[in-house]
Amino acid sequence: MEQYKPERLSPATLAAMQRSFRNGRASLTRRSLLRASAGGALAVGGLGALSGCGIPAAGKTQGGVSAEDHSAKEKTINFSNWTEYMDVDDSGKHHPTLDAFTKRTGITVKYTEDINDNNEFFGKIKPQLAAGQDTGRDIIVLTDWLAARLIRLGWVQKLDPSNLPHAFANLSDQFRTPDWDPGRAYSYPWQGISTVIAYNKKALDGIEVKSVSDLLDNPKLKGRVGFLSEMRDSIGMTLLDMGKDPSKFTDDDFDAAIARLQKAVDSGQIRRFSGNDYTADITKGDFAACIAWAGDVVQLKADSPDVDFIIPDSGYLTSSDNMLVPNKARHKTNAERLMDYYYEPGPAAELAAYINYVCPVDGVKEELAKIDKSAADNPLIIPDKAMQAKSRAFRSLSEKEETAYESKFAKLTGA
């Protein structure tokens, strides 16, 4: 196991965290904007085909520390998740899929919505994990970059494939091979987030937008273009437009993307870099087009007929939230059974119908159509193979890269 050393974050990295918590994805209470309609995102990962038999190897990740499993005697699971990230009943208080799981298995789930921000939650569980102690949680849900960190530190347990037959069989191809957990030996996706281009039809007034290049180069859009204040999203979409793969880019590629955006800033083409408040700009038409999170856009589309989105031919960026079992968890087998349960098409469809994010489960469309046909037909919830093939992930960064890249991006955005 990699020995834990307290991380000294650079000013640029701290500023990026503060921006995210203040007005980026972390500020949304995660799901509040997505309640009324079908919205969603695609999860991280490339297209990784499975061999015909056997479980994929774990790759070069570090093994976690197991503990005595009390699952057989203690029929319980402690599950920590983000707010508004689980189905509820008509009263708004209960979680029908969790109730059904308990009825089937006899395992009670203590479900807690105590994750509001990745960094904040990491600070909460870090002392116990660093000391080799139980966090009191059997399942935690973390965004890909933090999931990668915990795997690298050896702070989460390797999953037992024999307890995850549905997850292994039904996981969509595009979710299978993130660079930080090849073969999904330590994690399984809960849901994901996609980055696309949003536009206001009325504000465009016939101007064609099909790519990031259109946003950056069309003089008719000068001063009416928005990019996101999240570095990975804005840089990742720019890299794709430049023909670069965000999962494999070099320092020179990053600098070229920064230079391209800087030119658009200097010319006044880009109006501003924003967090989630871009939703007001695109609705009012202050932005004719912008880089946006798909879940927001589909929600806005339900309320405003002028708002829509495109998936550029060059591709779009994805990230994911992931279920992990932390070291020393008392109920690992129970946790794995619950993880596997959400890879059955029925429960997966119920979850997707409520939280409106793309479900990472193959074969869910038919079940979802029984609940909400419009959601089942929405390509942002059930993407076809061609759309999945356009999905790309921003590669994992070293601490040195994180510091350097955030510093350059902060200078670009004036943050």
Tab-separated table of C-alpha atoms in Angstrom:
chain	number	residue	atom	x	y	z
A	1	MET	CA	0.000	0.000	0.000
A	2	GLU	CA	1.216	3.485	-0.785
A	3	GLN	CA	2.075	5.328	2.405
A	4	TYR	CA	-0.152	8.329	2.949
A	5	LYS	CA	1.486	11.726	3.073
A	6	PRO	CA	-0.539	14.841	3.839
A	7	GLU	CA	-1.100	16.725	0.585
A	8	ARG	CA	0.030	20.307	0.296
A	9	LEU	CA	-2.238	21.831	-2.263
A	10	SER	CA	-0.991	24.647	-4.436
A	11	PRO	CA	-2.812	27.991	-4.467
A	12	ALA	CA	-4.045	27.206	-7.991
A	13	THR	CA	-5.483	23.842	-6.942
A	14	LEU	CA	-7.135	25.358	-3.877
A	15	ALA	CA	-8.637	28.092	-6.032
A	16	ALA	CA	-10.017	25.496	-8.424
A	17	MET	CA	-11.617	23.630	-5.531
A	18	GLN	CA	-13.169	26.836	-4.229
A	19	ARG	CA	-14.550	27.671	-7.680
A	20	SER	CA	-16.084	24.220	-7.948
A	21	PHE	CA	-17.675	24.409	-4.515
A	22	ARG	CA	-18.922	27.956	-5.089
A	23	ASN	CA	-20.443	27.729	-8.552
A	24	GLY	CA	-19.341	24.599	-10.371
A	25	ARG	CA	-20.787	21.111	-10.357
A	26	ALA	CA	-20.171	20.787	-6.631
A	27	SER	CA	-22.470	23.717	-5.896
A	28	LEU	CA	-25.614	22.144	-7.311
A	29	THR	CA	-26.476	20.111	-4.218
A	30	ARG	CA	-25.663	17.705	-6.998
A	31	ARG	CA	-29.102	16.850	-8.341
A	32	SER	CA	-31.470	19.761	-7.576
A	33	LEU	CA	-31.688	21.063	-11.150
A	34	LEU	CA	-32.528	17.689	-12.636
A	35	ARG	CA	-35.724	16.723	-10.860
A	36	ALA	CA	-38.435	17.714	-13.311
A	37	SER	CA	-37.322	16.076	-16.531
A	38	ALA	CA	-35.134	13.538	-18.213
A	39	GLY	CA	-31.569	14.740	-18.149
A	40	GLY	CA	-28.300	13.034	-17.783
A	41	ALA	CA	-24.782	12.224	-18.548
A	42	LEU	CA	-22.513	9.496	-19.658
A	43	ALA	CA	-19.893	7.995	-17.430
A	44	VAL	CA	-16.153	7.934	-17.729
A	45	GLY	CA	-14.298	5.341	-19.701
A	46	GLY	CA	-13.358	4.319	-23.177
A	47	LEU	CA	-14.748	1.450	-25.214
A	48	GLY	CA	-13.202	-1.653	-23.710
A	49	ALA	CA	-14.291	-5.022	-25.058
A	50	LEU	CA	-14.330	-7.935	-22.650
A	51	SER	CA	-12.813	-11.281	-23.410
A	52	GLY	CA	-15.254	-14.115	-23.678
A	53	CYS	CA	-14.423	-15.545	-20.286
A	54	GLY	CA	-12.904	-14.600	-16.969
A	55	ILE	CA	-12.793	-11.440	-14.902
A	56	PRO	CA	-10.534	-8.591	-16.115
A	57	ALA	CA	-7.301	-8.057	-14.234
A	58	ALA	CA	-7.036	-5.165	-11.836
A	59	GLY	CA	-4.154	-3.563	-13.666
A	60	LYS	CA	-1.529	-1.656	-11.680
A	61	THR	CA	-3.772	-0.358	-8.931
A	62	GLN	CA	-2.935	-0.907	-5.277
A	63	GLY	CA	-4.820	-3.373	-3.114
A	64	GLY	CA	-6.825	-2.119	-0.170
A	65	VAL	CA	-6.948	-3.520	3.342
A	66	SER	CA	-9.785	-5.869	4.115
A	67	ALA	CA	-11.331	-6.349	7.519
A	68	GLU	CA	-13.282	-9.108	9.178
A	69	ASP	CA	-16.564	-9.253	7.263
A	70	HIS	CA	-19.560	-9.208	9.586
A	71	SER	CA	-22.105	-9.422	6.760
A	72	ALA	CA	-23.383	-12.880	7.709
A	73	LYS	CA	-24.294	-11.843	11.257
A	74	GLU	CA	-24.987	-8.127	10.794
A	75	LYS	CA	-27.643	-7.685	8.124
A	76	THR	CA	-26.953	-4.031	7.486
A	77	ILE	CA	-25.187	-1.625	5.111
A	78	ASN	CA	-24.023	1.938	5.766
A	79	PHE	CA	-24.298	3.810	2.462
A	80	SER	CA	-23.009	7.400	2.011
A	81	ASN	CA	-24.123	9.256	-1.107
A	82	TRP	CA	-24.675	12.726	-2.569
A	83	THR	CA	-27.900	14.606	-1.929
A	84	GLU	CA	-30.864	13.974	-4.233
A	85	TYR	CA	-29.145	11.000	-5.839
A	86	MET	CA	-31.628	8.218	-5.007
A	87	ASP	CA	-35.226	7.459	-5.960
A	88	VAL	CA	-37.951	8.540	-3.530
A	89	ASP	CA	-41.629	7.668	-3.144
A	90	ASP	CA	-44.566	10.016	-3.617
A	91	SER	CA	-44.150	11.343	-0.088
A	92	GLY	CA	-40.565	12.314	-0.854
A	93	LYS	CA	-39.215	10.483	2.171
A	94	HIS	CA	-38.550	6.873	1.268
A	95	HIS	CA	-36.367	5.081	-1.244
A	96	PRO	CA	-38.455	2.365	-2.920
A	97	THR	CA	-35.519	0.519	-4.486
A	98	LEU	CA	-33.747	0.310	-1.136
A	99	ASP	CA	-36.952	-0.913	0.504
A	100	ALA	CA	-37.289	-3.595	-2.174
A	101	PHE	CA	-33.686	-4.675	-1.607
A	102	THR	CA	-34.302	-5.023	2.130
A	103	LYS	CA	-37.497	-6.985	1.538
A	104	ARG	CA	-35.666	-9.388	-0.771
A	105	THR	CA	-32.484	-9.862	1.252
A	106	GLY	CA	-33.314	-8.953	4.827
A	107	ILE	CA	-30.427	-6.473	4.747
A	108	THR	CA	-31.263	-3.027	6.136
A	109	VAL	CA	-29.638	-0.042	4.431
A	110	LYS	CA	-28.726	2.993	6.497
A	111	TYR	CA	-28.730	5.557	3.710
A	112	THR	CA	-27.064	8.898	4.450
A	113	GLU	CA	-26.809	11.926	2.166
A	114	ASP	CA	-23.637	13.289	3.711
A	115	ILE	CA	-21.575	13.986	0.577
A	116	ASN	CA	-21.864	17.571	-0.630
A	117	ASP	CA	-18.426	18.016	-2.179
A	118	ASN	CA	-15.614	15.592	-2.984
A	119	ASN	CA	-12.888	17.540	-1.188
A	120	GLU	CA	-15.034	18.201	1.849
A	121	PHE	CA	-15.948	14.516	2.166
A	122	PHE	CA	-12.351	13.439	1.625
A	123	GLY	CA	-11.346	15.642	4.531
A	124	LYS	CA	-14.007	13.940	6.638
A	125	ILE	CA	-12.883	10.338	6.004
A	126	LYS	CA	-9.150	10.899	5.486
A	127	PRO	CA	-8.081	10.696	9.162
A	128	GLN	CA	-9.697	7.277	9.669
A	129	LEU	CA	-8.444	5.856	6.376
A	130	ALA	CA	-4.924	7.156	6.934
A	131	ALA	CA	-4.931	5.583	10.403
A	132	GLY	CA	-6.240	2.262	9.103
A	133	GLN	CA	-9.576	2.666	10.878
A	134	ASP	CA	-13.176	1.946	9.893
A	135	THR	CA	-14.969	5.022	8.511
A	136	GLY	CA	-18.328	3.613	9.572
A	137	ARG	CA	-19.321	3.349	5.906
A	138	ASP	CA	-19.647	0.314	3.652
A	139	ILE	CA	-20.318	2.131	0.364
A	140	ILE	CA	-19.182	5.609	-0.628
A	141	VAL	CA	-19.862	7.389	-3.941
A	142	LEU	CA	-17.023	9.560	-5.264
A	143	THR	CA	-16.272	11.344	-8.520
A	144	ASP	CA	-13.691	9.655	-10.718
A	145	TRP	CA	-10.629	11.736	-9.840
A	146	LEU	CA	-11.119	11.222	-6.095
A	147	ALA	CA	-11.983	7.556	-6.576
A	148	ALA	CA	-8.673	7.282	-8.429
A	149	ARG	CA	-6.825	8.869	-5.512
A	150	LEU	CA	-8.294	6.467	-2.947
A	151	ILE	CA	-7.464	3.472	-5.124
A	152	ARG	CA	-3.915	4.752	-5.596
A	153	LEU	CA	-3.513	5.205	-1.844
A	154	GLY	CA	-4.782	1.679	-1.200
A	155	TRP	CA	-7.728	2.944	0.846
A	156	VAL	CA	-10.508	0.959	-0.829
A	157	GLN	CA	-11.031	-2.780	-1.027
A	158	LYS	CA	-10.808	-4.938	-4.112
A	159	LEU	CA	-14.262	-6.203	-5.003
A	160	ASP	CA	-15.213	-9.886	-5.106
A	161	PRO	CA	-16.513	-10.649	-8.631
A	162	SER	CA	-18.504	-13.632	-7.351
A	163	ASN	CA	-20.775	-11.188	-5.508
A	164	LEU	CA	-21.216	-8.962	-8.582
A	165	PRO	CA	-22.535	-11.180	-11.409
A	166	HIS	CA	-25.061	-8.630	-12.710
A	167	ALA	CA	-22.587	-5.764	-12.481
A	168	PHE	CA	-19.937	-7.658	-14.403
A	169	ALA	CA	-22.373	-8.859	-17.058
A	170	ASN	CA	-24.444	-5.687	-17.515
A	171	LEU	CA	-21.913	-2.860	-17.201
A	172	SER	CA	-21.955	-0.843	-20.437
A	173	ASP	CA	-18.785	-1.016	-22.490
A	174	GLN	CA	-18.038	2.689	-22.194
A	175	PHE	CA	-17.867	2.395	-18.405
A	176	ARG	CA	-15.503	-0.563	-18.224
A	177	THR	CA	-11.998	0.807	-18.647
A	178	PRO	CA	-11.184	4.080	-16.861
A	179	ASP	CA	-7.422	4.546	-16.689
A	180	TRP	CA	-7.579	4.726	-12.889
A	181	ASP	CA	-9.363	1.363	-12.416
A	182	PRO	CA	-8.921	-0.917	-15.447
A	183	GLY	CA	-11.412	-3.756	-15.376
A	184	ARG	CA	-13.367	-2.131	-12.532
A	185	ALA	CA	-11.622	-4.166	-9.850
A	186	TYR	CA	-12.292	-1.570	-7.119
A	187	SER	CA	-15.286	0.455	-8.287
A	188	TYR	CA	-18.552	0.416	-10.209
A	189	PRO	CA	-20.229	3.502	-11.667
A	190	TRP	CA	-23.261	4.920	-9.937
A	191	GLN	CA	-24.002	7.608	-12.550
A	192	GLY	CA	-22.107	10.079	-14.714
A	193	ILE	CA	-21.835	13.628	-16.044
A	194	SER	CA	-21.407	14.668	-19.675
A	195	THR	CA	-20.167	17.903	-21.199
A	196	VAL	CA	-21.786	19.088	-24.455
A	197	ILE	CA	-22.570	22.278	-26.374
A	198	ALA	CA	-25.765	24.096	-25.439
A	199	TYR	CA	-27.339	26.793	-27.574
A	200	ASN	CA	-30.283	29.176	-27.643
A	201	LYS	CA	-32.102	28.910	-30.969
A	202	LYS	CA	-33.556	32.407	-30.780
A	203	ALA	CA	-30.199	33.979	-29.931
A	204	LEU	CA	-28.444	32.112	-32.745
A	205	ASP	CA	-31.055	33.358	-35.235
A	206	GLY	CA	-30.024	30.903	-37.918
A	207	ILE	CA	-26.292	30.799	-37.151
A	208	GLU	CA	-25.094	27.194	-37.396
A	209	VAL	CA	-23.222	25.718	-34.456
A	210	LYS	CA	-21.851	22.214	-34.786
A	211	SER	CA	-18.484	22.324	-33.033
A	212	VAL	CA	-16.287	24.013	-30.465
A	213	SER	CA	-14.548	25.692	-33.424
A	214	ASP	CA	-17.823	27.415	-34.250
A	215	LEU	CA	-17.912	28.823	-30.726
A	216	LEU	CA	-14.314	30.028	-30.883
A	217	ASP	CA	-14.037	31.220	-34.484
A	218	ASN	CA	-17.394	32.496	-35.751
A	219	PRO	CA	-17.308	36.320	-35.538
A	220	LYS	CA	-21.114	36.430	-35.513
A	221	LEU	CA	-20.986	34.911	-32.014
A	222	LYS	CA	-18.445	37.379	-30.613
A	223	GLY	CA	-19.214	38.219	-26.989
A	224	ARG	CA	-21.998	35.648	-26.802
A	225	VAL	CA	-20.027	32.471	-26.077
A	226	GLY	CA	-19.558	30.823	-22.686
A	227	PHE	CA	-17.074	28.256	-21.405
A	228	LEU	CA	-17.031	26.490	-18.040
A	229	SER	CA	-14.872	27.449	-15.085
A	230	GLU	CA	-14.076	23.749	-14.568
A	231	MET	CA	-10.675	23.144	-16.161
A	232	ARG	CA	-11.283	19.562	-17.282
A	233	ASP	CA	-14.511	20.406	-19.074
A	234	SER	CA	-13.347	23.441	-21.020
A	235	ILE	CA	-9.884	22.136	-21.837
A	236	GLY	CA	-11.182	18.648	-22.584
A	237	MET	CA	-13.753	19.863	-25.107
A	238	THR	CA	-11.140	22.124	-26.725
A	239	LEU	CA	-8.658	19.251	-26.992
A	240	LEU	CA	-11.283	17.091	-28.684
A	241	ASP	CA	-11.994	19.854	-31.183
A	242	MET	CA	-8.257	20.021	-31.924
A	243	GLY	CA	-8.208	16.313	-32.708
A	244	LYS	CA	-6.534	15.383	-29.427
A	245	ASP	CA	-7.734	12.673	-27.071
A	246	PRO	CA	-8.242	14.071	-23.515
A	247	SER	CA	-7.298	10.658	-22.153
A	248	LYS	CA	-3.832	10.803	-23.752
A	249	PHE	CA	-2.803	14.441	-24.173
A	250	THR	CA	0.667	15.877	-23.498
A	251	ASP	CA	1.836	19.088	-21.824
A	252	ASP	CA	2.253	20.612	-25.275
A	253	ASP	CA	-1.316	19.666	-26.174
A	254	PHE	CA	-2.586	21.307	-22.993
A	255	ASP	CA	-0.614	24.478	-23.706
A	256	ALA	CA	-1.998	24.569	-27.264
A	257	ALA	CA	-5.555	24.334	-25.916
A	258	ILE	CA	-4.837	27.141	-23.441
A	259	ALA	CA	-3.436	29.275	-26.265
A	260	ARG	CA	-6.503	28.674	-28.394
A	261	LEU	CA	-8.829	29.720	-25.595
A	262	GLN	CA	-6.610	32.686	-24.712
A	263	LYS	CA	-6.950	33.979	-28.286
A	264	ALA	CA	-10.745	33.818	-27.949
A	265	VAL	CA	-10.592	35.609	-24.611
A	266	ASP	CA	-8.333	38.362	-25.962
A	267	SER	CA	-10.569	38.926	-28.988
A	268	GLY	CA	-13.717	39.112	-26.878
A	269	GLN	CA	-15.177	36.007	-28.509
A	270	ILE	CA	-15.672	34.340	-25.119
A	271	ARG	CA	-18.005	36.389	-22.948
A	272	ARG	CA	-16.985	34.679	-19.724
A	273	PHE	CA	-16.113	31.453	-17.919
A	274	SER	CA	-18.916	30.420	-15.610
A	275	GLY	CA	-20.043	27.775	-13.206
A	276	ASN	CA	-23.588	26.524	-13.125
A	277	ASP	CA	-24.876	30.081	-13.456
A	278	TYR	CA	-24.466	29.699	-17.226
A	279	THR	CA	-28.011	28.293	-17.134
A	280	ALA	CA	-29.408	31.802	-16.715
A	281	ASP	CA	-27.241	33.173	-19.539
A	282	ILE	CA	-28.251	30.522	-22.065
A	283	THR	CA	-31.938	30.771	-21.135
A	284	LYS	CA	-32.006	34.563	-21.508
A	285	GLY	CA	-29.932	34.459	-24.679
A	286	ASP	CA	-26.944	36.341	-23.222
A	287	PHE	CA	-25.053	33.258	-24.344
A	288	ALA	CA	-25.962	32.202	-27.858
A	289	ALA	CA	-23.990	29.009	-27.247
A	290	CYS	CA	-21.782	27.607	-24.514
A	291	ILE	CA	-20.047	24.563	-23.094
A	292	ALA	CA	-22.549	23.003	-20.701
A	293	TRP	CA	-23.443	19.984	-18.585
A	294	ALA	CA	-26.035	17.870	-20.348
A	295	GLY	CA	-28.197	17.263	-17.294
A	296	ASP	CA	-28.736	21.000	-16.888
A	297	VAL	CA	-29.469	21.461	-20.556
A	298	VAL	CA	-32.177	18.822	-20.732
A	299	GLN	CA	-33.812	20.357	-17.662
A	300	LEU	CA	-33.649	23.787	-19.269
A	301	LYS	CA	-34.971	22.370	-22.515
A	302	ALA	CA	-38.092	21.190	-20.686
A	303	ASP	CA	-38.728	24.731	-19.448
A	304	SER	CA	-37.535	26.732	-22.465
A	305	PRO	CA	-38.181	25.620	-26.062
A	306	ASP	CA	-35.331	27.826	-27.270
A	307	VAL	CA	-32.640	25.828	-25.461
A	308	ASP	CA	-31.150	22.718	-27.003
A	309	PHE	CA	-27.785	20.953	-27.282
A	310	ILE	CA	-25.505	19.169	-29.731
A	311	ILE	CA	-22.914	16.438	-29.476
A	312	PRO	CA	-19.967	17.597	-31.617
A	313	ASP	CA	-18.614	15.160	-34.199
A	314	SER	CA	-15.264	15.453	-32.419
A	315	GLY	CA	-16.806	13.924	-29.291
A	316	TYR	CA	-17.773	15.001	-25.811
A	317	LEU	CA	-16.273	14.751	-22.345
A	318	THR	CA	-17.494	12.430	-19.618
A	319	SER	CA	-16.859	11.825	-15.924
A	320	SER	CA	-18.486	9.499	-13.401
A	321	ASP	CA	-19.531	9.047	-9.799
A	322	ASN	CA	-18.516	5.648	-8.483
A	323	MET	CA	-19.366	3.192	-5.711
A	324	LEU	CA	-16.433	1.983	-3.614
A	325	VAL	CA	-15.994	-0.058	-0.426
A	326	PRO	CA	-13.537	1.708	1.917
A	327	ASN	CA	-10.915	-0.135	3.932
A	328	LYS	CA	-12.066	-1.763	7.163
A	329	ALA	CA	-15.739	-1.683	6.130
A	330	ARG	CA	-17.592	-4.196	8.311
A	331	HIS	CA	-20.122	-5.331	5.711
A	332	LYS	CA	-18.255	-5.783	2.432
A	333	THR	CA	-20.312	-8.705	1.129
A	334	ASN	CA	-23.564	-6.929	1.924
A	335	ALA	CA	-22.241	-3.837	0.149
A	336	GLU	CA	-21.329	-5.842	-2.933
A	337	ARG	CA	-24.806	-7.370	-3.016
A	338	LEU	CA	-26.353	-3.903	-3.022
A	339	MET	CA	-23.967	-2.698	-5.720
A	340	ASP	CA	-24.906	-5.706	-7.826
A	341	TYR	CA	-28.617	-5.115	-7.216
A	342	TYR	CA	-28.420	-1.751	-8.985
A	343	TYR	CA	-27.050	-3.514	-12.056
A	344	GLU	CA	-30.244	-5.502	-12.468
A	345	PRO	CA	-32.338	-3.788	-15.189
A	346	GLY	CA	-35.424	-3.347	-12.974
A	347	PRO	CA	-33.879	-1.458	-10.040
A	348	ALA	CA	-31.517	0.353	-12.432
A	349	ALA	CA	-34.484	1.621	-14.454
A	350	GLU	CA	-36.319	2.829	-11.338
A	351	LEU	CA	-33.235	4.732	-10.253
A	352	ALA	CA	-32.659	6.247	-13.695
A	353	ALA	CA	-36.299	7.293	-14.007
A	354	TYR	CA	-36.053	9.361	-10.860
A	355	ILE	CA	-32.576	10.874	-10.864
A	356	ASN	CA	-32.481	11.275	-14.665
A	357	TYR	CA	-28.839	10.494	-15.250
A	358	VAL	CA	-27.565	7.937	-17.735
A	359	CYS	CA	-27.718	4.505	-16.230
A	360	PRO	CA	-24.530	2.460	-16.727
A	361	VAL	CA	-26.547	-0.740	-17.161
A	362	ASP	CA	-26.990	-2.433	-20.515
A	363	GLY	CA	-30.501	-3.688	-21.222
A	364	VAL	CA	-32.279	-1.061	-19.129
A	365	LYS	CA	-34.194	0.659	-21.944
A	366	GLU	CA	-37.131	-1.754	-22.007
A	367	GLU	CA	-37.601	-1.537	-18.242
A	368	LEU	CA	-37.272	2.246	-18.258
A	369	ALA	CA	-39.882	2.534	-21.032
A	370	LYS	CA	-42.411	0.888	-18.721
A	371	ILE	CA	-41.878	3.744	-16.269
A	372	ASP	CA	-41.153	6.714	-18.549
A	373	LYS	CA	-41.036	6.200	-22.306
A	374	SER	CA	-39.696	9.690	-22.987
A	375	ALA	CA	-36.751	8.994	-20.693
A	376	ALA	CA	-36.110	5.653	-22.367
A	377	ASP	CA	-36.067	7.380	-25.769
A	378	ASN	CA	-33.754	10.183	-24.599
A	379	PRO	CA	-30.241	9.630	-26.043
A	380	LEU	CA	-28.705	11.374	-23.037
A	381	ILE	CA	-30.147	8.688	-20.773
A	382	ILE	CA	-29.926	5.656	-23.037
A	383	PRO	CA	-27.167	6.421	-25.558
A	384	ASP	CA	-26.794	4.258	-28.622
A	385	LYS	CA	-23.491	2.668	-29.590
A	386	ALA	CA	-22.567	5.494	-31.951
A	387	MET	CA	-23.062	8.062	-29.208
A	388	GLN	CA	-21.141	5.966	-26.706
A	389	ALA	CA	-18.252	5.839	-29.155
A	390	LYS	CA	-17.983	9.649	-29.032
A	391	SER	CA	-17.491	9.639	-25.263
A	392	ARG	CA	-14.039	10.525	-23.964
A	393	ALA	CA	-12.598	10.956	-20.461
A	394	PHE	CA	-10.058	13.454	-19.163
A	395	ARG	CA	-7.040	11.429	-18.089
A	396	SER	CA	-5.846	11.115	-14.520
A	397	LEU	CA	-3.386	13.814	-13.446
A	398	SER	CA	-0.362	13.655	-11.211
A	399	GLU	CA	-0.129	16.165	-8.366
A	400	LYS	CA	2.479	18.081	-10.353
A	401	GLU	CA	0.261	18.195	-13.434
A	402	GLU	CA	-2.779	19.218	-11.406
A	403	THR	CA	-0.884	22.169	-9.948
A	404	ALA	CA	0.571	23.293	-13.279
A	405	TYR	CA	-2.622	22.923	-15.282
A	406	GLU	CA	-4.888	24.611	-12.758
A	407	SER	CA	-2.433	27.497	-12.493
A	408	LYS	CA	-2.447	28.057	-16.245
A	409	PHE	CA	-6.217	27.740	-16.433
A	410	ALA	CA	-6.702	30.178	-13.556
A	411	LYS	CA	-4.555	32.727	-15.397
A	412	LEU	CA	-6.674	32.210	-18.523
A	413	THR	CA	-9.990	32.692	-16.726
A	414	GLY	CA	-8.807	35.468	-14.407
A	415	ALA	CA	-9.775	33.416	-11.358
